[in-house]
PDB file of C-alpha atoms in Angstrom:
ATOM      1  CA  UNK A  30      63.583  -2.770   7.554  1.00  0.00           C
ATOM      2  CA  UNK A  31      64.564  -3.623  10.874  1.00  0.00           C
ATOM      3  CA  UNK A  32      61.919  -5.679  13.669  1.00  0.00           C
ATOM      4  CA  UNK A  33      62.186  -7.462  16.337  1.00  0.00           C
ATOM      5  CA  UNK A  34      60.304 -10.743  17.484  1.00  0.00           C
ATOM      6  CA  UNK A  35      59.522 -11.672  21.179  1.00  0.00           C
ATOM      7  CA  UNK A  36      58.618 -15.036  21.756  1.00  0.00           C
ATOM      8  CA  UNK A  37      55.728 -15.689  24.282  1.00  0.00           C
ATOM      9  CA  UNK A  38      53.903 -12.394  25.491  1.00  0.00           C
ATOM     10  CA  UNK A  39      54.068 -14.225  28.976  1.00  0.00           C
ATOM     11  CA  UNK A  40      56.705 -16.600  30.678  1.00  0.00           C
ATOM     12  CA  UNK A  41      55.892 -17.971  34.114  1.00  0.00           C
ATOM     13  CA  UNK A  42      59.105 -19.413  36.067  1.00  0.00           C
ATOM     14  CA  UNK A  43      59.553 -20.615  39.538  1.00  0.00           C
ATOM     15  CA  UNK A  44      62.076 -18.581  42.069  1.00  0.00           C
ATOM     16  CA  UNK A  45      65.215 -20.212  41.929  1.00  0.00           C
ATOM     17  CA  UNK A  46      64.871 -21.336  38.230  1.00  0.00           C
ATOM     18  CA  UNK A  47      66.207 -20.605  34.871  1.00  0.00           C
ATOM     19  CA  UNK A  48      64.934 -17.796  33.289  1.00  0.00           C
ATOM     20  CA  UNK A  49      64.867 -17.588  29.497  1.00  0.00           C
ATOM     21  CA  UNK A  50      63.163 -15.065  26.938  1.00  0.00           C
ATOM     22  CA  UNK A  51      63.445 -15.105  23.626  1.00  0.00           C
ATOM     23  CA  UNK A  52      64.475 -12.328  21.412  1.00  0.00           C
ATOM     24  CA  UNK A  53      64.579 -12.747  17.133  1.00  0.00           C
ATOM     25  CA  UNK A  54      66.138  -9.786  15.016  1.00  0.00           C
ATOM     26  CA  UNK A  55      65.646  -8.474  11.611  1.00  0.00           C
ATOM     27  CA  UNK A  56      68.332  -6.721   9.970  1.00  0.00           C
ATOM     28  CA  UNK A  57      69.579  -6.045   6.799  1.00  0.00           C
ATOM     29  CA  UNK A  58      72.727  -4.944   8.412  1.00  0.00           C
ATOM     30  CA  UNK A  59      74.728  -5.543  11.617  1.00  0.00           C
ATOM     31  CA  UNK A  60      72.609  -4.236  14.540  1.00  0.00           C
ATOM     32  CA  UNK A  61      72.667  -3.183  17.811  1.00  0.00           C
ATOM     33  CA  UNK A  62      70.284  -5.327  20.709  1.00  0.00           C
ATOM     34  CA  UNK A  63      69.331  -3.965  23.425  1.00  0.00           C
ATOM     35  CA  UNK A  64      67.321  -5.584  26.373  1.00  0.00           C
ATOM     36  CA  UNK A  65      65.264  -3.400  28.732  1.00  0.00           C
ATOM     37  CA  UNK A  66      63.218  -4.281  32.115  1.00  0.00           C
ATOM     38  CA  UNK A  67      59.825  -2.339  32.710  1.00  0.00           C
ATOM     39  CA  UNK A  68      58.118  -2.235  35.936  1.00  0.00           C
ATOM     40  CA  UNK A  69      54.468  -1.332  36.655  1.00  0.00           C
ATOM     41  CA  UNK A  70      53.960   2.174  36.031  1.00  0.00           C
ATOM     42  CA  UNK A  71      57.956   2.890  35.258  1.00  0.00           C
ATOM     43  CA  UNK A  72      59.879   3.814  32.915  1.00  0.00           C
ATOM     44  CA  UNK A  73      62.290   1.631  30.767  1.00  0.00           C
ATOM     45  CA  UNK A  74      65.729   0.297  32.428  1.00  0.00           C
ATOM     46  CA  UNK A  75      68.474  -0.822  30.131  1.00  0.00           C
ATOM     47  CA  UNK A  76      70.010  -4.436  31.386  1.00  0.00           C
ATOM     48  CA  UNK A  77      72.336  -4.347  28.922  1.00  0.00           C
ATOM     49  CA  UNK A  78      73.504  -4.033  25.420  1.00  0.00           C
ATOM     50  CA  UNK A  79      75.120  -5.620  22.401  1.00  0.00           C
ATOM     51  CA  UNK A  80      77.272  -3.331  20.002  1.00  0.00           C
ATOM     52  CA  UNK A  81      79.670  -5.846  18.462  1.00  0.00           C
ATOM     53  CA  UNK A  82      82.385  -6.400  21.066  1.00  0.00           C
ATOM     54  CA  UNK A  83      81.843  -9.794  22.791  1.00  0.00           C
ATOM     55  CA  UNK A  84      78.622 -12.007  21.488  1.00  0.00           C
ATOM     56  CA  UNK A  85      78.038 -12.774  25.486  1.00  0.00           C
ATOM     57  CA  UNK A  86      77.017  -9.926  27.103  1.00  0.00           C
ATOM     58  CA  UNK A  87      76.665  -9.248  30.745  1.00  0.00           C
ATOM     59  CA  UNK A  88      74.197  -6.920  31.809  1.00  0.00           C
ATOM     60  CA  UNK A  89      72.557  -6.078  35.862  1.00  0.00           C
ATOM     61  CA  UNK A  90      70.757  -8.144  38.318  1.00  0.00           C
ATOM     62  CA  UNK A  91      72.455 -11.101  36.950  1.00  0.00           C
ATOM     63  CA  UNK A  92      70.999 -11.176  33.331  1.00  0.00           C
ATOM     64  CA  UNK A  93      73.277 -11.956  29.929  1.00  0.00           C
ATOM     65  CA  UNK A  94      72.428 -12.371  26.735  1.00  0.00           C
ATOM     66  CA  UNK A  95      74.266 -14.321  23.669  1.00  0.00           C
ATOM     67  CA  UNK A  96      74.136 -12.652  19.953  1.00  0.00           C
ATOM     68  CA  UNK A  97      73.808 -15.387  17.766  1.00  0.00           C
ATOM     69  CA  UNK A  98      74.082 -14.136  14.290  1.00  0.00           C
ATOM     70  CA  UNK A  99      73.023 -17.253  12.389  1.00  0.00           C
ATOM     71  CA  UNK A 100      69.904 -17.520  14.715  1.00  0.00           C
ATOM     72  CA  UNK A 101      69.505 -13.491  14.514  1.00  0.00           C
ATOM     73  CA  UNK A 102      68.956 -14.046  18.202  1.00  0.00           C
ATOM     74  CA  UNK A 103      69.318 -12.469  21.424  1.00  0.00           C
ATOM     75  CA  UNK A 104      67.527 -14.714  24.047  1.00  0.00           C
ATOM     76  CA  UNK A 105      68.205 -13.060  27.676  1.00  0.00           C
ATOM     77  CA  UNK A 106      68.709 -15.627  30.706  1.00  0.00           C
ATOM     78  CA  UNK A 107      69.284 -15.491  34.479  1.00  0.00           C
ATOM     79  CA  UNK A 108      70.502 -18.795  35.845  1.00  0.00           C
ATOM     80  CA  UNK A 109      68.273 -18.205  38.678  1.00  0.00           C
ATOM     81  CA  UNK A 110      64.846 -16.261  39.187  1.00  0.00           C
ATOM     82  CA  UNK A 111      63.997 -13.770  42.239  1.00  0.00           C
ATOM     83  CA  UNK A 112      60.487 -12.622  42.941  1.00  0.00           C
ATOM     84  CA  UNK A 113      61.928  -8.931  42.152  1.00  0.00           C
ATOM     85  CA  UNK A 114      62.668 -10.170  38.674  1.00  0.00           C
ATOM     86  CA  UNK A 115      58.906 -10.209  37.941  1.00  0.00           C
ATOM     87  CA  UNK A 116      58.069  -7.372  35.476  1.00  0.00           C
ATOM     88  CA  UNK A 117      58.486  -6.794  31.824  1.00  0.00           C
ATOM     89  CA  UNK A 118      61.169  -7.122  29.525  1.00  0.00           C
ATOM     90  CA  UNK A 119      61.947  -5.459  26.124  1.00  0.00           C
ATOM     91  CA  UNK A 120      64.108  -5.863  23.333  1.00  0.00           C
ATOM     92  CA  UNK A 121      65.228  -3.383  20.714  1.00  0.00           C
ATOM     93  CA  UNK A 122      67.175  -3.308  17.906  1.00  0.00           C
ATOM     94  CA  UNK A 123      69.255  -0.172  16.255  1.00  0.00           C
ATOM     95  CA  UNK A 124      70.817  -0.657  12.531  1.00  0.00           C
ATOM     96  CA  UNK A 125      75.000   0.185  13.173  1.00  0.00           C
ATOM     97  CA  UNK A 126      73.551   3.024   9.984  1.00  0.00           C
ATOM     98  CA  UNK A 127      70.845   4.192  11.690  1.00  0.00           C
ATOM     99  CA  UNK A 128      69.381   6.121  14.490  1.00  0.00           C
ATOM    100  CA  UNK A 129      65.714   4.261  15.003  1.00  0.00           C
ATOM    101  CA  UNK A 130      65.094   1.793  18.224  1.00  0.00           C
ATOM    102  CA  UNK A 131      63.047  -0.858  17.041  1.00  0.00           C
ATOM    103  CA  UNK A 132      60.843  -2.344  20.439  1.00  0.00           C
ATOM    104  CA  UNK A 133      59.529  -5.730  20.706  1.00  0.00           C
ATOM    105  CA  UNK A 134      56.072  -6.890  22.356  1.00  0.00           C
ATOM    106  CA  UNK A 135      57.970  -7.231  25.799  1.00  0.00           C
ATOM    107  CA  UNK A 136      57.082 -10.293  27.710  1.00  0.00           C
ATOM    108  CA  UNK A 137      56.057 -10.002  31.014  1.00  0.00           C
ATOM    109  CA  UNK A 138      57.707 -12.588  33.522  1.00  0.00           C
ATOM    110  CA  UNK A 139      55.763 -14.009  36.543  1.00  0.00           C
ATOM    111  CA  UNK A 140      58.060 -15.302  39.334  1.00  0.00           C
ATOM    112  CA  UNK A 141      55.886 -18.365  41.135  1.00  0.00           C
ATOM    113  CA  UNK A 142      57.195 -18.354  45.104  1.00  0.00           C
TER     114      UNK A 142
ATOM    115  CA  UNK B  22      72.300  10.087  39.274  1.00  0.00           C
ATOM    116  CA  UNK B  23      71.417  11.789  36.623  1.00  0.00           C
ATOM    117  CA  UNK B  24      67.451  11.394  35.301  1.00  0.00           C
ATOM    118  CA  UNK B  25      64.960  11.898  32.458  1.00  0.00           C
ATOM    119  CA  UNK B  26      62.287  14.683  34.700  1.00  0.00           C
ATOM    120  CA  UNK B  27      58.471  14.100  33.547  1.00  0.00           C
ATOM    121  CA  UNK B  28      55.895  15.891  34.169  1.00  0.00           C
ATOM    122  CA  UNK B  29      52.709  14.933  35.086  1.00  0.00           C
ATOM    123  CA  UNK B  30      53.150  11.358  36.144  1.00  0.00           C
ATOM    124  CA  UNK B  31      49.151  11.053  35.717  1.00  0.00           C
ATOM    125  CA  UNK B  32      46.692  12.788  33.244  1.00  0.00           C
ATOM    126  CA  UNK B  33      42.890  12.632  33.006  1.00  0.00           C
ATOM    127  CA  UNK B  34      41.906  14.615  30.198  1.00  0.00           C
ATOM    128  CA  UNK B  35      37.799  14.971  28.546  1.00  0.00           C
ATOM    129  CA  UNK B  36      37.790  14.057  24.833  1.00  0.00           C
ATOM    130  CA  UNK B  37      38.619  17.189  22.983  1.00  0.00           C
ATOM    131  CA  UNK B  38      40.239  19.093  25.265  1.00  0.00           C
ATOM    132  CA  UNK B  39      44.286  19.839  24.683  1.00  0.00           C
ATOM    133  CA  UNK B  40      46.828  18.345  26.537  1.00  0.00           C
ATOM    134  CA  UNK B  41      50.575  18.980  27.167  1.00  0.00           C
ATOM    135  CA  UNK B  42      53.555  16.843  28.210  1.00  0.00           C
ATOM    136  CA  UNK B  43      57.221  17.979  29.518  1.00  0.00           C
ATOM    137  CA  UNK B  44      60.147  16.557  29.282  1.00  0.00           C
ATOM    138  CA  UNK B  45      63.985  17.468  30.536  1.00  0.00           C
ATOM    139  CA  UNK B  46      66.203  14.747  29.554  1.00  0.00           C
ATOM    140  CA  UNK B  47      69.711  14.160  30.594  1.00  0.00           C
ATOM    141  CA  UNK B  48      72.118  17.380  30.765  1.00  0.00           C
ATOM    142  CA  UNK B  49      74.416  16.868  28.008  1.00  0.00           C
ATOM    143  CA  UNK B  50      71.961  14.174  25.821  1.00  0.00           C
ATOM    144  CA  UNK B  51      71.833  15.651  22.538  1.00  0.00           C
ATOM    145  CA  UNK B  52      68.948  13.163  21.368  1.00  0.00           C
ATOM    146  CA  UNK B  53      65.712  13.247  22.778  1.00  0.00           C
ATOM    147  CA  UNK B  54      62.860  10.787  21.888  1.00  0.00           C
ATOM    148  CA  UNK B  55      59.029  10.535  22.840  1.00  0.00           C
ATOM    149  CA  UNK B  56      57.509   7.276  22.790  1.00  0.00           C
ATOM    150  CA  UNK B  57      53.666   6.234  22.881  1.00  0.00           C
ATOM    151  CA  UNK B  58      52.889   2.793  24.546  1.00  0.00           C
ATOM    152  CA  UNK B  59      49.521   0.936  24.661  1.00  0.00           C
ATOM    153  CA  UNK B  60      48.805  -1.176  27.496  1.00  0.00           C
ATOM    154  CA  UNK B  61      50.556  -4.582  26.655  1.00  0.00           C
ATOM    155  CA  UNK B  62      52.885  -3.755  23.553  1.00  0.00           C
ATOM    156  CA  UNK B  63      55.780  -2.162  23.257  1.00  0.00           C
ATOM    157  CA  UNK B  64      56.843   1.407  23.031  1.00  0.00           C
ATOM    158  CA  UNK B  65      56.358   3.062  19.459  1.00  0.00           C
ATOM    159  CA  UNK B  66      58.090   6.228  18.611  1.00  0.00           C
ATOM    160  CA  UNK B  67      56.623   9.096  18.266  1.00  0.00           C
ATOM    161  CA  UNK B  68      59.175  11.451  17.526  1.00  0.00           C
ATOM    162  CA  UNK B  69      63.381  11.834  17.733  1.00  0.00           C
ATOM    163  CA  UNK B  70      65.121  15.119  17.578  1.00  0.00           C
ATOM    164  CA  UNK B  71      69.022  16.034  17.537  1.00  0.00           C
ATOM    165  CA  UNK B  72      69.309  18.839  19.669  1.00  0.00           C
ATOM    166  CA  UNK B  73      66.196  21.053  18.404  1.00  0.00           C
ATOM    167  CA  UNK B  74      65.687  19.504  14.927  1.00  0.00           C
ATOM    168  CA  UNK B  75      63.240  16.667  13.980  1.00  0.00           C
ATOM    169  CA  UNK B  76      64.706  13.737  12.738  1.00  0.00           C
ATOM    170  CA  UNK B  77      62.165  10.891  12.560  1.00  0.00           C
ATOM    171  CA  UNK B  78      58.289  12.069  13.273  1.00  0.00           C
ATOM    172  CA  UNK B  79      57.301   9.710  10.531  1.00  0.00           C
ATOM    173  CA  UNK B  80      54.817   8.015  13.370  1.00  0.00           C
ATOM    174  CA  UNK B  81      53.521  11.440  14.872  1.00  0.00           C
ATOM    175  CA  UNK B  82      50.137  11.726  14.064  1.00  0.00           C
ATOM    176  CA  UNK B  83      50.224  15.411  12.348  1.00  0.00           C
ATOM    177  CA  UNK B  84      46.766  16.432  12.352  1.00  0.00           C
ATOM    178  CA  UNK B  85      46.272  16.445  16.298  1.00  0.00           C
ATOM    179  CA  UNK B  86      50.089  15.922  17.774  1.00  0.00           C
ATOM    180  CA  UNK B  87      53.039  18.942  17.905  1.00  0.00           C
ATOM    181  CA  UNK B  88      56.169  18.409  19.583  1.00  0.00           C
ATOM    182  CA  UNK B  89      58.987  21.147  20.091  1.00  0.00           C
ATOM    183  CA  UNK B  90      62.448  21.347  21.600  1.00  0.00           C
ATOM    184  CA  UNK B  91      63.133  24.879  20.505  1.00  0.00           C
ATOM    185  CA  UNK B  92      66.587  25.224  22.334  1.00  0.00           C
ATOM    186  CA  UNK B  93      67.282  21.467  22.659  1.00  0.00           C
ATOM    187  CA  UNK B  94      67.312  21.374  25.687  1.00  0.00           C
ATOM    188  CA  UNK B  95      63.573  20.195  27.550  1.00  0.00           C
ATOM    189  CA  UNK B  96      60.603  19.306  25.219  1.00  0.00           C
ATOM    190  CA  UNK B  97      56.755  19.482  24.987  1.00  0.00           C
ATOM    191  CA  UNK B  98      54.417  17.165  23.249  1.00  0.00           C
ATOM    192  CA  UNK B  99      51.069  18.264  22.957  1.00  0.00           C
ATOM    193  CA  UNK B 100      47.729  16.862  22.131  1.00  0.00           C
ATOM    194  CA  UNK B 101      44.438  18.740  20.528  1.00  0.00           C
ATOM    195  CA  UNK B 102      42.146  17.404  20.367  1.00  0.00           C
ATOM    196  CA  UNK B 103      42.932  14.303  22.188  1.00  0.00           C
ATOM    197  CA  UNK B 104      40.660  11.165  21.455  1.00  0.00           C
ATOM    198  CA  UNK B 105      39.689   8.069  23.584  1.00  0.00           C
ATOM    199  CA  UNK B 106      42.613   6.291  21.845  1.00  0.00           C
ATOM    200  CA  UNK B 107      45.155   8.327  22.798  1.00  0.00           C
ATOM    201  CA  UNK B 108      45.106   6.574  26.177  1.00  0.00           C
ATOM    202  CA  UNK B 109      48.713   5.464  26.997  1.00  0.00           C
ATOM    203  CA  UNK B 110      51.561   5.969  28.543  1.00  0.00           C
ATOM    204  CA  UNK B 111      53.920   8.763  26.628  1.00  0.00           C
ATOM    205  CA  UNK B 112      57.593   8.120  27.543  1.00  0.00           C
ATOM    206  CA  UNK B 113      60.401  10.721  26.674  1.00  0.00           C
ATOM    207  CA  UNK B 114      63.850   9.156  26.910  1.00  0.00           C
ATOM    208  CA  UNK B 115      67.128  11.063  26.029  1.00  0.00           C
ATOM    209  CA  UNK B 116      70.966   9.327  24.722  1.00  0.00           C
ATOM    210  CA  UNK B 117      74.162  10.776  23.898  1.00  0.00           C
ATOM    211  CA  UNK B 118      74.986  11.053  20.238  1.00  0.00           C
ATOM    212  CA  UNK B 119      75.481   7.997  18.578  1.00  0.00           C
ATOM    213  CA  UNK B 120      74.420   4.652  17.487  1.00  0.00           C
ATOM    214  CA  UNK B 121      75.692   2.579  19.747  1.00  0.00           C
ATOM    215  CA  UNK B 122      74.731   4.642  22.883  1.00  0.00           C
ATOM    216  CA  UNK B 123      71.067   3.421  24.892  1.00  0.00           C
ATOM    217  CA  UNK B 124      68.251   5.768  25.410  1.00  0.00           C
ATOM    218  CA  UNK B 125      67.813   6.739  29.197  1.00  0.00           C
ATOM    219  CA  UNK B 126      63.613   6.464  30.079  1.00  0.00           C
ATOM    220  CA  UNK B 127      61.538   8.846  32.394  1.00  0.00           C
ATOM    221  CA  UNK B 128      58.845   7.321  34.606  1.00  0.00           C
ATOM    222  CA  UNK B 129      56.558   8.479  31.966  1.00  0.00           C
ATOM    223  CA  UNK B 130      53.283  10.283  31.676  1.00  0.00           C
ATOM    224  CA  UNK B 131      49.838   8.090  32.048  1.00  0.00           C
ATOM    225  CA  UNK B 132      47.078   9.375  29.952  1.00  0.00           C
ATOM    226  CA  UNK B 133      43.755   8.839  30.085  1.00  0.00           C
ATOM    227  CA  UNK B 134      41.368  10.151  27.320  1.00  0.00           C
ATOM    228  CA  UNK B 135      37.541   9.805  29.005  1.00  0.00           C
TER     229      UNK B 135
END
């Protein structure tokens, strides 16, 4: 069965600092992986997705994520945090052979001025 | 830009009453999802449609929840009777068919049961 673990329910960084949000997945077959962002009382917006092409995936708003099969990880990074990055971030996994997408519990990012 | 439309945005209902949510997916999207998101948690899939057919409703509490997508376009999710524990955000999403396609989400309906 597939699953997603997001390490750290809350992450706090200073404006301009590196953002690192961790995601580990469990899947018996090669997965598709997604990162979504959610602002308060809004739906989820796709940041980026991995679909077995390049292992380093670039997304919107300066975010990127690297797929590491050996570590079963898909961590999200951004070199320099902006106040507008404060939101909830969700990692999600879907098996290549299936159609069900499983979401992690989310990580809330706080950005300090 | 095409969007997933949901209504209402907010709903307050009394316990034991019926409540319904509506979703209009992006045109051409064959797959439609209903998720429930409890505060502080990730979205949990309630039901997934491929066109008008249900392909997964394993987490749908069928004694009180129902969902339909009669013409394979818009969809309705109903709860009857509502319980206090149903208070959550209900998110609708749609996607093209295919396992590598991402879901596009609506803004959700915030349900409060009092």
